[in-house]
Short mmCIF file of C-alpha atoms in Angstrom, two decimals:
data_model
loop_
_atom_site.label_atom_id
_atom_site.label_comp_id
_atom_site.label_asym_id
_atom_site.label_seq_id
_atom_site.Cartn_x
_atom_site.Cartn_y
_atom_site.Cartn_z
CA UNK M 351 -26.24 96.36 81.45
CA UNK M 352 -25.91 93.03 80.50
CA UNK M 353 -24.26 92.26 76.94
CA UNK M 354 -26.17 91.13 74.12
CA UNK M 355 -25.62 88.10 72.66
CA UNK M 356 -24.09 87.53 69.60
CA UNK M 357 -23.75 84.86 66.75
CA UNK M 358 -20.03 84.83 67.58
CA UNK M 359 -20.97 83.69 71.19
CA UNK M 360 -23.50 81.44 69.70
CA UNK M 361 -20.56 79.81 67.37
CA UNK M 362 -17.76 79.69 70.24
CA UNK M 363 -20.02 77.59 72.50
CA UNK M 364 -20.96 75.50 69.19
CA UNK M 365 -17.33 75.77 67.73
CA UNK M 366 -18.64 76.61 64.50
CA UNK M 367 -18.26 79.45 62.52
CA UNK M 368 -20.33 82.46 62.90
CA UNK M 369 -21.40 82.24 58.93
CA UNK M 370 -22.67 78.73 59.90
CA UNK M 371 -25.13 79.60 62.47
CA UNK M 372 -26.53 82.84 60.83
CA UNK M 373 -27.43 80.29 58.19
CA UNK M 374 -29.09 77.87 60.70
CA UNK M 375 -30.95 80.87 61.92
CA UNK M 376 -32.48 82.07 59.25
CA UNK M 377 -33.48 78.85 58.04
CA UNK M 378 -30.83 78.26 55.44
CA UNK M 379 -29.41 75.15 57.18
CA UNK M 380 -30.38 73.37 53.83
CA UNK M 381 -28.52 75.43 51.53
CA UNK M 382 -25.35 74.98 53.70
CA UNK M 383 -25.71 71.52 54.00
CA UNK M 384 -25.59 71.85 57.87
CA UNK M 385 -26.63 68.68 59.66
CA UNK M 386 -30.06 68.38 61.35
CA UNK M 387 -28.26 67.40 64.62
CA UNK M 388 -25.96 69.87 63.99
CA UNK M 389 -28.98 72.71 63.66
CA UNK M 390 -30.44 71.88 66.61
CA UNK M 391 -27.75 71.85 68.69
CA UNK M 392 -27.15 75.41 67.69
CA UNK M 393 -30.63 76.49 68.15
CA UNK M 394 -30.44 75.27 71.23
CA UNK M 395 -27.78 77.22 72.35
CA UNK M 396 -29.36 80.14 71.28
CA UNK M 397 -32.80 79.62 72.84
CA UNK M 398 -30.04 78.77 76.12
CA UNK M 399 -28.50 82.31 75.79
CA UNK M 400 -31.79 83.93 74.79
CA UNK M 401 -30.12 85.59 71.42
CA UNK M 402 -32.31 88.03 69.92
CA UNK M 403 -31.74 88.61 66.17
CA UNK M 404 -31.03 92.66 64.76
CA UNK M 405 -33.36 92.56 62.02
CA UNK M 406 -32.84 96.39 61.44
CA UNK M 407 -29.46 95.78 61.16
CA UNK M 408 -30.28 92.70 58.85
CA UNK M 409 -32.54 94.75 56.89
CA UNK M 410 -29.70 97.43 56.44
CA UNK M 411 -27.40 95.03 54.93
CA UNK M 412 -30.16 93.37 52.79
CA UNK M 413 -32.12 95.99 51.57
CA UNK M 414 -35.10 94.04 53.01
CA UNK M 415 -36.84 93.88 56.05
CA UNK M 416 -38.25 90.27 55.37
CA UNK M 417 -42.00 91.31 56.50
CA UNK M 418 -45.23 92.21 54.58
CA UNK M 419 -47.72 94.50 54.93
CA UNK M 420 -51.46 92.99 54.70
CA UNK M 421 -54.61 95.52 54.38
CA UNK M 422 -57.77 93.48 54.87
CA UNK M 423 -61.31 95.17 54.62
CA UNK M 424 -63.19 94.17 57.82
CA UNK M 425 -61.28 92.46 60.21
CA UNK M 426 -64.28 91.49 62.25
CA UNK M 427 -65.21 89.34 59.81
CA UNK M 428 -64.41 86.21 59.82
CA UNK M 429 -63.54 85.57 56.12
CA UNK M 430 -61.05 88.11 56.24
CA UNK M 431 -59.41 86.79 59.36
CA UNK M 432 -59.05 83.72 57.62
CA UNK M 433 -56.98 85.91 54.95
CA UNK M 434 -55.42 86.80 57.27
CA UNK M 435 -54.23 83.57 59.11
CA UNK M 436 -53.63 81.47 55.60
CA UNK M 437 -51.20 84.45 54.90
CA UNK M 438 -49.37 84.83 57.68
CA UNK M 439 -48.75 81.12 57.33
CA UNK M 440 -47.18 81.03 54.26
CA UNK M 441 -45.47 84.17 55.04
CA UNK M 442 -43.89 81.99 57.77
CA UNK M 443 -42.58 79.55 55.43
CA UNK M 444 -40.62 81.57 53.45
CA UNK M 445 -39.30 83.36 56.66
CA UNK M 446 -41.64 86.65 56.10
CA UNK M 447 -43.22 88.21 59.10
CA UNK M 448 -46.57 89.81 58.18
CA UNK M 449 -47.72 93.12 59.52
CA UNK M 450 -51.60 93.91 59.00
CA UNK M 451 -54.34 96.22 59.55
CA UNK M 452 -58.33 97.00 58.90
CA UNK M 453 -59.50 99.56 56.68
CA UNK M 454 -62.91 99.22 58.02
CA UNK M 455 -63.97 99.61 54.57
CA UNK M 456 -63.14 103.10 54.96
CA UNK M 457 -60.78 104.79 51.66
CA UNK M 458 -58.79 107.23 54.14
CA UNK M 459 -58.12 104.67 56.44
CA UNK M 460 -56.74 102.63 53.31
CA UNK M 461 -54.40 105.44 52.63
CA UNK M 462 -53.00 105.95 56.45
CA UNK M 463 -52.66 101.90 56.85
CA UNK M 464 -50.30 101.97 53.21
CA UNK M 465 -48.18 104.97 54.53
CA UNK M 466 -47.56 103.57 57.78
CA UNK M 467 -46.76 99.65 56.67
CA UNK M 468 -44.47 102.02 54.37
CA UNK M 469 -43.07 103.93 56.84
CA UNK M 470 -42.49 100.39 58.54
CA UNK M 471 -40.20 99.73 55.65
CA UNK M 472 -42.31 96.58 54.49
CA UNK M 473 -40.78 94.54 51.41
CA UNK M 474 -44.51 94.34 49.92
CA UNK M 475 -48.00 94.76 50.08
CA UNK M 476 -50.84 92.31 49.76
CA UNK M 477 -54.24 94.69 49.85
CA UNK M 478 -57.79 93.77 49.88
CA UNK M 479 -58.66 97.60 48.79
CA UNK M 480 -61.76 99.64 49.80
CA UNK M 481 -63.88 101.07 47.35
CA UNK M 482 -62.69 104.34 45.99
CA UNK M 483 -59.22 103.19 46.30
CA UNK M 484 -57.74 102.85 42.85
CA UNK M 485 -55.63 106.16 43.10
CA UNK M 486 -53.80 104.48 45.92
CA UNK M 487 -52.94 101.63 44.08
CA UNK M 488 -51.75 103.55 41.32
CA UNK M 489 -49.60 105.21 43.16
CA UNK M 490 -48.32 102.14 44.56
CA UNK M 491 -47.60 101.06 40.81
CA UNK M 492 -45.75 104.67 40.09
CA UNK M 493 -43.60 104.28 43.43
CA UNK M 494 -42.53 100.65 41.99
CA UNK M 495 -43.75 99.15 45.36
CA UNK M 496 -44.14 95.52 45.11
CA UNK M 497 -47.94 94.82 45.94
CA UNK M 498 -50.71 92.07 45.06
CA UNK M 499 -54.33 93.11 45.04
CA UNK M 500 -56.22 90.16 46.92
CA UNK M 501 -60.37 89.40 46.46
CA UNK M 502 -61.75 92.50 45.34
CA UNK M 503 -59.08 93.85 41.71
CA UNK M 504 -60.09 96.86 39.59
CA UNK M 505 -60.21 95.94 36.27
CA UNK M 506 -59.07 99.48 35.22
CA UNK M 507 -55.72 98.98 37.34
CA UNK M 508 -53.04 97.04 35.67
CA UNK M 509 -51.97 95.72 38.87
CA UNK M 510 -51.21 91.75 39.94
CA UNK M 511 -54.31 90.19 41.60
CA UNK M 512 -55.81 87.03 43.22
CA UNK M 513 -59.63 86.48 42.95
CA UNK M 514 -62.75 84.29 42.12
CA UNK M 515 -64.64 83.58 38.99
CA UNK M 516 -67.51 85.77 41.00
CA UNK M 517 -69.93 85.85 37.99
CA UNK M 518 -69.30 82.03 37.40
CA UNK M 519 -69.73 81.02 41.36
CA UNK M 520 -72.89 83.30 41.53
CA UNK M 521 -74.47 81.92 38.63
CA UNK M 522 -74.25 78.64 39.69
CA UNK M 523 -75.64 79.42 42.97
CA UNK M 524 -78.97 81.00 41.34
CA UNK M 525 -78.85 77.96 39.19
CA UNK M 526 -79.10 75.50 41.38
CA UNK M 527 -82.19 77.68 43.31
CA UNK M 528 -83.71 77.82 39.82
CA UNK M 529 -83.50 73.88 39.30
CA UNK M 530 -85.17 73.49 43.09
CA UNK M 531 -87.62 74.74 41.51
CA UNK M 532 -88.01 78.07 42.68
CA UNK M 533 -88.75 81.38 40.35
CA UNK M 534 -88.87 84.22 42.58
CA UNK M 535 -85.64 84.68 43.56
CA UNK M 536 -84.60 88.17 45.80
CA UNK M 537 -80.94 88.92 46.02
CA UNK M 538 -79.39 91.45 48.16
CA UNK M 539 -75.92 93.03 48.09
CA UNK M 540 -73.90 95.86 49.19
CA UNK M 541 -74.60 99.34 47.42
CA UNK M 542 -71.28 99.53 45.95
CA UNK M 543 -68.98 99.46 43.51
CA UNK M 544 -66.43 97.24 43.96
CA UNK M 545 -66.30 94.88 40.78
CA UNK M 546 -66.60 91.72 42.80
CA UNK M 547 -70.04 92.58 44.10
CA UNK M 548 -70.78 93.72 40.56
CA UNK M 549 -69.76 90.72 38.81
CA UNK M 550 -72.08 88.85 41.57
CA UNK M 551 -74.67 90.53 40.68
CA UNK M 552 -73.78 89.89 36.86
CA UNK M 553 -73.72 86.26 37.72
CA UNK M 554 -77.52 86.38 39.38
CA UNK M 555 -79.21 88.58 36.42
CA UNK M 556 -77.50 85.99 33.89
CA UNK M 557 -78.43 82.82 35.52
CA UNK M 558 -82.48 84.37 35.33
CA UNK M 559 -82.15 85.80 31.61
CA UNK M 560 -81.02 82.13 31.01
CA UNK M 561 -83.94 80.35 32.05
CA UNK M 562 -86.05 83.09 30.85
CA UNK M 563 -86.72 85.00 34.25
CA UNK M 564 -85.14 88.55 33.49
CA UNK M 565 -87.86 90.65 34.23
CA UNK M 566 -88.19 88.72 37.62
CA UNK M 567 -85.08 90.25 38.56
CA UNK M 568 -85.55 91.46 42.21
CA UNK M 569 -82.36 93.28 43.57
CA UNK M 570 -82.38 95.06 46.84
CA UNK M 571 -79.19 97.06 47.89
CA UNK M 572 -77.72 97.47 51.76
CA UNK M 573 -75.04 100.12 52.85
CA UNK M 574 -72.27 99.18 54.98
CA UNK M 575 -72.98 101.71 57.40
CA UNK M 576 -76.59 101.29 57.73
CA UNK M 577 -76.68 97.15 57.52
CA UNK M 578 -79.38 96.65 60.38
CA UNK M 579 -81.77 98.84 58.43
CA UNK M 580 -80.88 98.32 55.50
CA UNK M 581 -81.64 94.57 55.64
CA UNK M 582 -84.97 94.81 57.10
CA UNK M 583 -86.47 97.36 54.52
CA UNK M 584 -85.02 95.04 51.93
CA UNK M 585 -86.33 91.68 53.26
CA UNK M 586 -89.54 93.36 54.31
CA UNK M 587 -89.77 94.75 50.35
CA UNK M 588 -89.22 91.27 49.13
CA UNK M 589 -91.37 89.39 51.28
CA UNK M 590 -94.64 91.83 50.69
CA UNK M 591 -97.14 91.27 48.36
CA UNK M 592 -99.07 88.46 46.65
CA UNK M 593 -95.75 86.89 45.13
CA UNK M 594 -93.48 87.27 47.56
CA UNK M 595 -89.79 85.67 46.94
CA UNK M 596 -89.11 82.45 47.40
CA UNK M 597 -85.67 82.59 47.44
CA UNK M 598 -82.99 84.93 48.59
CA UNK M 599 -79.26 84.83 47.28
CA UNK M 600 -76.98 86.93 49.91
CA UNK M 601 -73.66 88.75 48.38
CA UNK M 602 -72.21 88.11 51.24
CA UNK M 603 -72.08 86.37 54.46
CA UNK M 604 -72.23 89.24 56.40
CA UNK M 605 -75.69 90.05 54.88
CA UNK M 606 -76.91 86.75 55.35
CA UNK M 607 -76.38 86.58 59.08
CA UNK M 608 -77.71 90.20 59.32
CA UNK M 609 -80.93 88.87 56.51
CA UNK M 610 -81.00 85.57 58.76
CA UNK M 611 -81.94 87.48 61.51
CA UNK M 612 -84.84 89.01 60.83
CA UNK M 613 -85.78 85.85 58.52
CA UNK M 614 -86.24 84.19 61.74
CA UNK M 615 -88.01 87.31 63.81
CA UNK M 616 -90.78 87.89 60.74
CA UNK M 617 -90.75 83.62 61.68
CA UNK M 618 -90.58 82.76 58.10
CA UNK M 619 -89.58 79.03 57.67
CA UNK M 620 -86.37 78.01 55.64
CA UNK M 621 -86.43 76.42 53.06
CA UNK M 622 -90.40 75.63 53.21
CA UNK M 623 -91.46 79.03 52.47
CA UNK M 624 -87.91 80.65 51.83
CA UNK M 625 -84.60 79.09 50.39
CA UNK M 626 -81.35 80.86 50.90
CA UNK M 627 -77.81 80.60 49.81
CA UNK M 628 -75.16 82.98 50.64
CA UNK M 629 -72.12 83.99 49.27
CA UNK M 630 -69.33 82.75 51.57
CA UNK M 631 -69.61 80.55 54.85
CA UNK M 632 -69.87 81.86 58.10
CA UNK M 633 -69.33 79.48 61.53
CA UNK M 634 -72.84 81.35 62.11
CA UNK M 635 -74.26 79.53 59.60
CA UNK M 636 -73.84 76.07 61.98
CA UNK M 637 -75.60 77.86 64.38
CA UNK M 638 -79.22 78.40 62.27
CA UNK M 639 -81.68 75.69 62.90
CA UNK M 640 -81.39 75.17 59.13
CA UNK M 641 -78.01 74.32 57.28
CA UNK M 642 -77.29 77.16 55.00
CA UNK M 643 -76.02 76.54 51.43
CA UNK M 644 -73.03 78.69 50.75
CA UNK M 645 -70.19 79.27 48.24
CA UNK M 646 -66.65 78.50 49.83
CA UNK M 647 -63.85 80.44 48.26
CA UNK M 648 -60.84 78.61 48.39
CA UNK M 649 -59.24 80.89 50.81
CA UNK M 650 -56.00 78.68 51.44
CA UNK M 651 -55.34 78.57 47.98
CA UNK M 652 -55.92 82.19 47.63
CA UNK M 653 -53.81 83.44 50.39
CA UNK M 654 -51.01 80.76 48.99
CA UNK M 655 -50.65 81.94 45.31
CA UNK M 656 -50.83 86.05 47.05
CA UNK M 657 -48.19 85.37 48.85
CA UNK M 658 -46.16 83.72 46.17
CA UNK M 659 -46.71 85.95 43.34
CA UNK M 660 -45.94 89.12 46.09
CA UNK M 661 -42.77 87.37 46.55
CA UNK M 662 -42.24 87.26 42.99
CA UNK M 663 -42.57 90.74 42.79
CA UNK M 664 -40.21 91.56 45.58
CA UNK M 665 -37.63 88.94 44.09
CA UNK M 666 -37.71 90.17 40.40
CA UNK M 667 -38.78 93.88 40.94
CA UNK M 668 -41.00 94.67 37.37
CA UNK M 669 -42.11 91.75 37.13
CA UNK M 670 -45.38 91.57 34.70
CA UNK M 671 -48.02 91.68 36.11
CA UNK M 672 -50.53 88.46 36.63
CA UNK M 673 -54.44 88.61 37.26
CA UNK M 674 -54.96 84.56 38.56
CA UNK M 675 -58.67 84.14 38.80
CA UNK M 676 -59.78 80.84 41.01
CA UNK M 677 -63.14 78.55 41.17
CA UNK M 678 -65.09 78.89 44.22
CA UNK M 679 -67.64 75.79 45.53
CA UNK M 680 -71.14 75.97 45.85
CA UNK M 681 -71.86 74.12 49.11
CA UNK M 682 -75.57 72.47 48.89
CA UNK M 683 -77.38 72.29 52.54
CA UNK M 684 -81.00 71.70 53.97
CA UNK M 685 -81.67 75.97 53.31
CA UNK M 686 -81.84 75.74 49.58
CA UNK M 687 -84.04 72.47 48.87
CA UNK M 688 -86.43 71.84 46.22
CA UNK M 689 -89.98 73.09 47.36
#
């Protein structure tokens, strides 16, 4: 069997020392105040012999593993998968490999996912919980296990966490609708509760009290499960009668592709008959014969600061903890103009 190569191979063809080229390896050429010439040189020789680093026998020495475990809801959707990128890229810069999964929205699936990026011997945890979850992450808080709630916290958890001003961004959103100058506005969300669909839902029911259109609150709920379905009875609820909406605020973008959908089978014209915003963007969106309005969470800055305070965490062990709340931006296209 052939030999595995070393870093004292890699420092005898660079006639360095050995302590030299671990620290161009693990990106700490700067801290040595090895040459740039000097580092690539030696990573060439590496590449040349094909070294392969032991990171379990890294770990052992460290205490660390230098990777992070990342629980996203829904995977198949494409806001979390760009979570999931903006992460793993900033991971990368401060030499963390990420390891993730999909809970599918689902609480047990939640709990197998944290025992096995456990198991993994992860330095840290960045979740995006499903609902019913908060046990979990109290017992992540008990076990001292370094962790950063991302997009969705429980206020009832004191627990660090990156998220939007969800009430602020939704208000604005039925705001501007209101100023277009329409009064019968629908909005449907997820039957849930998860506080960021709840403050949404705050944020639409304050925007109409405000402008005096509280009892013209029209709220329709979908389930995960049953989207399809759920989506049609809702729009079809909306749309019946002699004052039908004339808006429709999605909680998500997920139910506006779904609500989008049928819009377009029951052939109702947006925004002549119908404006709609939704509640994150969607490269669907670009597709409708109508430019949707959106809010755009600021998903690079979001996955930046998680990753920053997680490292935090896993640098300073109890660290306090730190809730860091971000603006979103509401996006103004053709599907939301004035009637």
């Amino acid at each position: 069997m052939k030999k595995k190569v070393s870093l004292k191979d890699i420092a005898q063809e660079a006639g360095v020392s050995t302590a030299l080229v671990s620290y161009v390896l693990t990106n700490k050429e700067e801290k040595a105040r090895v040459g740039q010439e000097m580092a690539r040189k030696i990573r060439k020789i590496a590449q040349k012999l094909n070294y392969q680093p032991n990171h379990l026998a890294r770990s052992l020495k460290s205490g660390r593993s230098d990777t992070i475990g990342l629980i996203v809801a829904d995977i198949s959707n494409p806001f979390f998968g760009h979570i999931a990128r903006t992460i793993e890229d900033e991971a990368k810069q401060h030499n963390y490999t990420v390891i993730f999964g999909s809970s599918d929205e689902n609480v047990d699936k939640s709990g197998d996912l944290i025992n096995a990026l456990l198991n993994r011997q992860v330095d840290g945890l960045i979740v995006i919980p499903a609902e019913g979850s908060e046990q979990q992450i109290r017992n992540l808080k008990e076990r001292h296990v370094p962790f950063v709630i991302m997009d969705r916290p429980f206020p009832g958890v004191d627990a660090s966490s990156i998220s939007i001003n969800n009430a602020g961004a939704a208000y604005e959103a039925v705001k501007h609708l209101l100023l277009a100058g329409r009064r019968r506005i629908g909005m449907i969300a997820y039957k849930t509760g998860l506080h960021h669909i709840s403050e949404r839902r705050r944020g639409y029911t304050q925007a109409l009290s405000d402008y005096g259109l509280e009892k013209e609150k029209r709220i329709k709920l979908a389930r995960y499960s049953h989207l399809r379905d759920d989506i049609r009875k809702a729009i079809g609820q909306l749309m019946r009668g002699k004052q039908p909406a004339d808006a429709l605020f999605f909680a998500t973008n997920s139910l506006a592709i779904e609500g989008l959908r049928y819009i377009s089978e029951l052939g109702i014209r947006v925004p002549e008959q119908l404006a709609v915003v939704s509640f994150d963007e969607s490269e669907a969106f670009d597709l409708y014969h109508t430019p949707v309005t959106f809010i755009r969470q600021p998903i690079p800055e979001m996955g930046k600061a998680a990753v920053r305070l997680l490292l935090e965490h896993i640098r300073d062990g109890d660290r306090p903890t730190a809730a860091i709340c971000l603006d979103a931006e509401l996006v103004i296209r053709q599907s939301s103009a004035k009637k």
